[in-house]
Coordinates of C-alpha atoms in Angstrom, one line a residue:
Chain L
M1 CA -11.8 12.4 -112.8
G2 CA -13.8 9.7 -114.5
N3 CA -10.9 7.4 -114.1
C4 CA -10.5 8.1 -110.5
L5 CA -14.1 7.4 -109.8
K6 CA -14.0 4.2 -111.7
R7 CA -11.0 3.0 -110.0
S8 CA -12.3 3.8 -106.6
T9 CA -15.5 1.9 -107.1
T10 CA -13.7 -1.2 -108.3
D11 CA -11.4 -0.8 -105.3
D12 CA -14.4 -0.5 -102.9
I13 CA -15.8 -3.7 -104.2
S14 CA -12.6 -5.6 -103.9
L15 CA -12.2 -4.2 -100.4
L16 CA -15.6 -5.2 -99.4
R17 CA -15.1 -8.7 -100.7
G18 CA -11.8 -8.8 -99.0
S19 CA -13.1 -7.7 -95.7
D20 CA -16.0 -10.1 -95.8
S21 CA -13.8 -13.0 -96.4
V22 CA -11.5 -11.8 -93.6
R23 CA -14.4 -11.4 -91.2
E24 CA -15.7 -14.9 -92.0
S25 CA -12.4 -16.6 -91.5
S26 CA -11.5 -14.6 -88.3
S27 CA -14.9 -15.4 -86.7
E28 CA -14.4 -19.0 -87.5
Q29 CA -11.1 -19.0 -85.7
L30 CA -11.7 -16.6 -82.9
G31 CA -15.4 -16.9 -82.4
P32 CA -15.8 -18.9 -79.2
P33 CA -12.6 -17.7 -77.4
N34 CA -13.6 -14.1 -77.8
Y35 CA -16.2 -14.4 -75.0
Q36 CA -13.7 -15.7 -72.5
E37 CA -10.7 -13.6 -73.2
P38 CA -10.9 -10.0 -71.7
L39 CA -8.6 -8.5 -74.3
P40 CA -10.9 -8.2 -77.4
I41 CA -13.6 -6.7 -75.2
Q42 CA -11.1 -4.2 -73.8
A43 CA -10.1 -3.1 -77.2
A44 CA -13.8 -2.5 -78.2
S45 CA -15.0 -0.6 -75.2
P46 CA -13.7 0.5 -71.8
V47 CA -13.9 -2.1 -69.0
Y48 CA -15.0 -1.5 -65.4
H49 CA -14.4 -3.2 -62.1
P50 CA -17.4 -3.1 -59.8
S51 CA -15.1 -4.8 -57.3
P52 CA -11.3 -5.3 -57.6
S53 CA -11.3 -8.8 -59.0
V54 CA -14.3 -8.3 -61.3
T55 CA -13.8 -7.1 -64.9
R56 CA -16.7 -6.2 -67.1
S57 CA -17.4 -4.2 -70.3
V58 CA -20.1 -1.6 -70.2
A59 CA -22.7 -3.9 -71.8
Q60 CA -22.1 -6.6 -69.1
L61 CA -22.7 -4.3 -66.1
T62 CA -25.9 -4.7 -64.2
E63 CA -28.0 -1.6 -63.4
E64 CA -26.9 -1.7 -59.8
E65 CA -23.2 -1.8 -60.9
Q66 CA -23.7 1.1 -63.3
V67 CA -25.0 3.2 -60.5
K68 CA -22.2 2.2 -58.3
I69 CA -19.6 3.1 -60.9
A70 CA -21.3 6.4 -61.8
K71 CA -21.2 7.4 -58.1
R72 CA -17.6 6.3 -57.8
I73 CA -16.6 8.5 -60.8
G74 CA -18.5 11.4 -59.2
L75 CA -16.7 10.9 -55.9
I76 CA -13.3 10.6 -57.5
Q77 CA -13.8 13.9 -59.3
H78 CA -14.4 15.6 -55.9
L79 CA -10.9 14.6 -54.6
P80 CA -8.4 17.4 -54.8
T81 CA -5.6 17.2 -57.4
G82 CA -2.4 19.2 -57.9
L83 CA 1.0 19.2 -59.5
Y84 CA 4.0 17.9 -57.5
D85 CA 6.1 20.9 -56.4
G86 CA 9.0 19.0 -54.9
C87 CA 7.5 19.0 -51.4
K88 CA 9.5 16.5 -49.2
K89 CA 6.6 15.0 -47.3
A90 CA 5.5 12.8 -50.2
R91 CA 8.4 11.4 -52.3
E92 CA 7.2 8.2 -53.9
C93 CA 4.0 6.8 -55.4
V94 CA 3.6 3.5 -53.6
I95 CA 1.5 2.2 -56.5
C96 CA 4.0 2.4 -59.3
M97 CA 7.0 2.7 -56.8
V98 CA 8.4 5.6 -58.8
E99 CA 9.5 8.9 -57.2
F100 CA 7.4 12.0 -57.8
L101 CA 9.0 14.4 -60.3
V102 CA 8.2 18.1 -60.2
G103 CA 5.2 18.7 -62.4
D104 CA 3.6 15.2 -62.0
A105 CA -0.2 15.2 -61.7
L106 CA -1.1 14.0 -58.1
R107 CA -4.3 13.3 -56.3
Y108 CA -4.7 13.8 -52.5
L109 CA -7.0 11.5 -50.5
P110 CA -8.8 12.7 -47.4
C111 CA -6.4 10.6 -45.2
M112 CA -3.6 12.8 -46.7
H113 CA -2.0 10.0 -48.6
T114 CA -0.8 11.2 -52.1
Y115 CA -0.4 9.2 -55.3
H116 CA 0.0 9.8 -59.0
M117 CA -3.4 10.8 -60.3
S118 CA -3.3 8.1 -63.0
C119 CA -2.2 5.4 -60.6
I120 CA -4.8 6.1 -57.8
D121 CA -7.6 6.7 -60.2
D122 CA -7.1 3.3 -61.7
W123 CA -7.3 1.8 -58.2
L124 CA -10.3 3.9 -57.0
M125 CA -12.2 2.7 -60.0
R126 CA -11.9 -0.7 -58.5
S127 CA -12.1 0.0 -54.8
L128 CA -12.8 3.3 -52.9
T129 CA -10.2 2.7 -50.3
C130 CA -6.8 4.2 -49.7
P131 CA -4.1 1.6 -50.6
S132 CA -1.9 2.7 -47.8
C133 CA -4.2 2.9 -44.8
M134 CA -7.3 1.1 -46.2
E135 CA -9.5 4.0 -45.1
P136 CA -12.8 4.1 -47.1
V137 CA -12.5 7.2 -49.2
D138 CA -16.2 8.0 -49.4
A139 CA -16.7 7.9 -45.6
A140 CA -13.6 10.1 -45.1
L141 CA -14.8 12.6 -47.7
L142 CA -18.2 12.9 -46.0
T143 CA -16.6 13.5 -42.5
S144 CA -14.3 16.1 -44.0
Y145 CA -17.4 17.9 -45.4
E146 CA -19.2 17.7 -42.0
T147 CA -16.3 19.1 -40.0
N148 CA -15.5 21.9 -42.5
Chain G
M1 CA 13.5 -0.3 -68.4
A2 CA 12.2 1.0 -71.7
G3 CA 9.7 -1.2 -73.4
L4 CA 8.4 -2.7 -70.2
S5 CA 4.7 -2.4 -69.2
P6 CA 3.8 -0.5 -66.0
S7 CA 3.3 -3.8 -64.2
E8 CA 6.7 -5.1 -65.4
R9 CA 8.4 -1.9 -64.4
R10 CA 7.1 -2.2 -60.9
L11 CA 8.1 -5.9 -60.7
Q12 CA 11.5 -5.0 -61.9
K13 CA 11.8 -2.4 -59.1
E14 CA 10.6 -5.0 -56.5
L15 CA 13.1 -7.5 -57.8
M16 CA 16.0 -5.1 -57.5
S17 CA 15.0 -4.1 -54.0
L18 CA 14.7 -7.8 -52.9
M19 CA 18.1 -8.4 -54.4
K20 CA 19.7 -5.5 -52.5
E21 CA 17.9 -6.0 -49.2
P22 CA 16.3 -9.4 -48.9
P23 CA 14.1 -9.9 -45.8
P24 CA 15.4 -12.6 -43.4
G25 CA 14.6 -16.1 -44.6
V26 CA 13.4 -15.0 -48.0
E27 CA 15.3 -15.5 -51.2
V28 CA 14.1 -14.9 -54.8
D29 CA 15.2 -17.1 -57.7
F30 CA 16.5 -14.1 -59.7
D31 CA 17.4 -15.9 -62.9
L32 CA 13.9 -17.3 -63.2
A33 CA 12.2 -13.9 -62.4
E34 CA 14.5 -12.1 -64.9
Q35 CA 13.5 -14.5 -67.6
N36 CA 9.8 -13.9 -67.0
L37 CA 8.9 -11.0 -64.7
L38 CA 5.4 -12.3 -64.3
H39 CA 6.5 -15.6 -62.7
W40 CA 8.6 -15.8 -59.6
I41 CA 9.8 -18.6 -57.3
I42 CA 10.7 -17.7 -53.7
N43 CA 12.6 -19.9 -51.3
M44 CA 11.5 -19.4 -47.8
E45 CA 13.0 -20.7 -44.5
G46 CA 11.0 -21.4 -41.4
A47 CA 11.9 -18.8 -38.8
A48 CA 14.1 -19.9 -35.8
G49 CA 12.2 -20.6 -32.6
T50 CA 9.0 -21.6 -34.5
L51 CA 7.4 -24.9 -35.4
Y52 CA 8.9 -24.6 -38.9
E53 CA 12.5 -23.9 -37.9
G54 CA 15.0 -25.7 -40.2
E55 CA 12.3 -26.4 -42.9
R56 CA 12.5 -24.9 -46.4
F57 CA 9.6 -24.1 -48.6
Q58 CA 9.0 -22.7 -52.1
L59 CA 6.4 -20.1 -52.9
Q60 CA 5.2 -19.4 -56.4
F61 CA 4.0 -15.9 -57.4
K62 CA 2.1 -15.4 -60.7
F63 CA 1.3 -11.8 -61.7
S64 CA -1.2 -10.5 -64.2
N65 CA -0.5 -7.5 -66.5
K66 CA -2.9 -5.6 -64.1
Y67 CA -0.5 -6.0 -61.1
P68 CA -0.4 -4.2 -58.7
F69 CA -4.1 -3.4 -59.1
D70 CA -4.7 -7.2 -59.3
S71 CA -3.3 -9.3 -56.5
P72 CA -0.7 -11.9 -57.3
E73 CA -1.6 -15.6 -57.4
V74 CA 0.5 -17.0 -54.5
T75 CA 0.8 -20.8 -53.7
F76 CA 3.3 -23.1 -52.0
V77 CA 4.9 -25.4 -54.5
G78 CA 7.5 -28.2 -54.4
N79 CA 7.7 -31.2 -52.2
N80 CA 7.4 -29.5 -48.8
I81 CA 4.1 -27.8 -48.3
P82 CA 3.9 -26.4 -44.8
V83 CA 1.5 -28.2 -42.5
H84 CA -0.6 -25.3 -41.2
P85 CA -4.3 -24.7 -40.4
H86 CA -4.5 -22.1 -43.3
I87 CA -2.4 -23.9 -45.9
Y88 CA -4.0 -26.7 -48.0
S89 CA -2.0 -29.7 -49.0
N90 CA -2.1 -28.5 -52.7
G91 CA -0.3 -25.3 -51.7
H92 CA -3.3 -23.0 -51.6
I93 CA -3.1 -20.4 -48.8
C94 CA -6.1 -18.9 -47.0
L95 CA -4.9 -15.3 -46.4
S96 CA -7.2 -12.3 -46.9
I97 CA -4.5 -10.0 -48.3
L98 CA -4.2 -12.3 -51.3
T99 CA -7.8 -11.7 -52.4
D100 CA -10.3 -9.5 -50.6
D101 CA -7.9 -7.3 -48.6
W102 CA -5.3 -6.8 -51.4
S103 CA -4.1 -3.3 -51.9
P104 CA -1.7 -2.0 -54.5
A105 CA 0.5 -0.6 -51.7
L106 CA 1.3 -4.3 -50.8
S107 CA 4.3 -5.9 -52.5
V108 CA 6.0 -9.3 -52.9
Q109 CA 8.0 -8.4 -49.8
S110 CA 5.0 -7.6 -47.7
V111 CA 3.2 -10.8 -48.8
C112 CA 6.3 -12.9 -47.9
L113 CA 6.5 -11.2 -44.5
S114 CA 2.8 -11.9 -43.9
I115 CA 3.3 -15.6 -44.8
V116 CA 6.4 -15.9 -42.6
S117 CA 4.5 -14.4 -39.7
M118 CA 1.5 -16.6 -40.4
L119 CA 3.8 -19.6 -40.1
S120 CA 5.5 -18.3 -37.1
S121 CA 2.4 -17.7 -35.0
C122 CA 1.2 -21.3 -35.6
K123 CA 0.8 -23.3 -32.3
E124 CA 0.0 -26.8 -33.7
K125 CA 0.9 -28.2 -37.1
Q126 CA -2.2 -29.4 -38.7
R127 CA -4.0 -29.1 -42.1
P128 CA -7.3 -27.1 -42.4
P129 CA -10.3 -29.2 -41.3
D130 CA -11.8 -29.2 -44.8
N131 CA -8.5 -30.1 -46.5
A132 CA -9.5 -33.3 -48.3
F133 CA -12.7 -31.8 -49.6
Y134 CA -11.2 -28.6 -50.7
V135 CA -8.2 -30.1 -52.5
K136 CA -10.6 -32.5 -54.4
T137 CA -13.0 -29.8 -55.5
C138 CA -11.1 -26.5 -55.8
N139 CA -10.1 -24.6 -58.9
K140 CA -6.4 -24.7 -59.8
N141 CA -6.2 -20.9 -59.2
P142 CA -6.7 -20.1 -55.5
K143 CA -8.0 -16.6 -56.5
K144 CA -11.1 -18.4 -57.8
T145 CA -11.9 -19.7 -54.4
K146 CA -14.5 -17.9 -52.3
W147 CA -12.5 -17.8 -49.1
W148 CA -14.1 -17.5 -45.7
Y149 CA -11.7 -15.6 -43.4
H150 CA -12.7 -16.3 -39.9
D151 CA -9.7 -16.8 -37.7
D152 CA -6.9 -14.2 -37.3
S153 CA -5.1 -16.0 -34.5
V154 CA -2.8 -18.0 -36.7

């Protein structure tokens, strides 16, 4: 036991020293570009798209954008989902261009267009419109509530 | 298709379908696209009966790893840039589906058809009125331009 403890403390110190020197050298090399390249931010925290061409980490979002994205997530959760049952009306997801397979998770938009859930959710988080007919999903959802 | 990212998988599908059924006047450089799926060159012919009949153009498509959620960067390249009110002499194209109106349901094929139709409906060959200023001041990437779309007639 004593041995183990002793060994682990020496290891800890060497690790700390090691990691310190790694951190220093990596920040020297990668410091400035980190702010420009989206990849390191993406690895650290999820990124959001207040509009399709804008990419931001949570920390970079303005309050207005945070509200916009929170509303968007709420709305997306209200859209019906299901598993593909082999129905012939919808055959292919136009986003990934792959045919639906029985058991695939789907999401149905109010305009009746159907996509893979993972594909359409990725798009809706950027823009609340149907990729096929460009109908705004939020407006269509409200009308469907009013008529029902 | 194993080992490809989702965007590369979709591009591979699009490439195959363009190879099997190319739209009239549109031809992809397959060897180049196969080498790098994120960079395509497309040869385009001016449609018969239009101001561009007999002319040949080259379109460059650059895709990000977010395609099709992110629109492709599309420009005319080479030594014949069409003279058109929405095409700048540096090859940049003012077309809303390439930025604001992009949708992941659009494809290389639909973008090509839009551009062919934009050329075909042209009544008079001329550069955009702000060509000289734009070409001098714009970013190399046309997606960085804040386009004003105001004229749907050509």
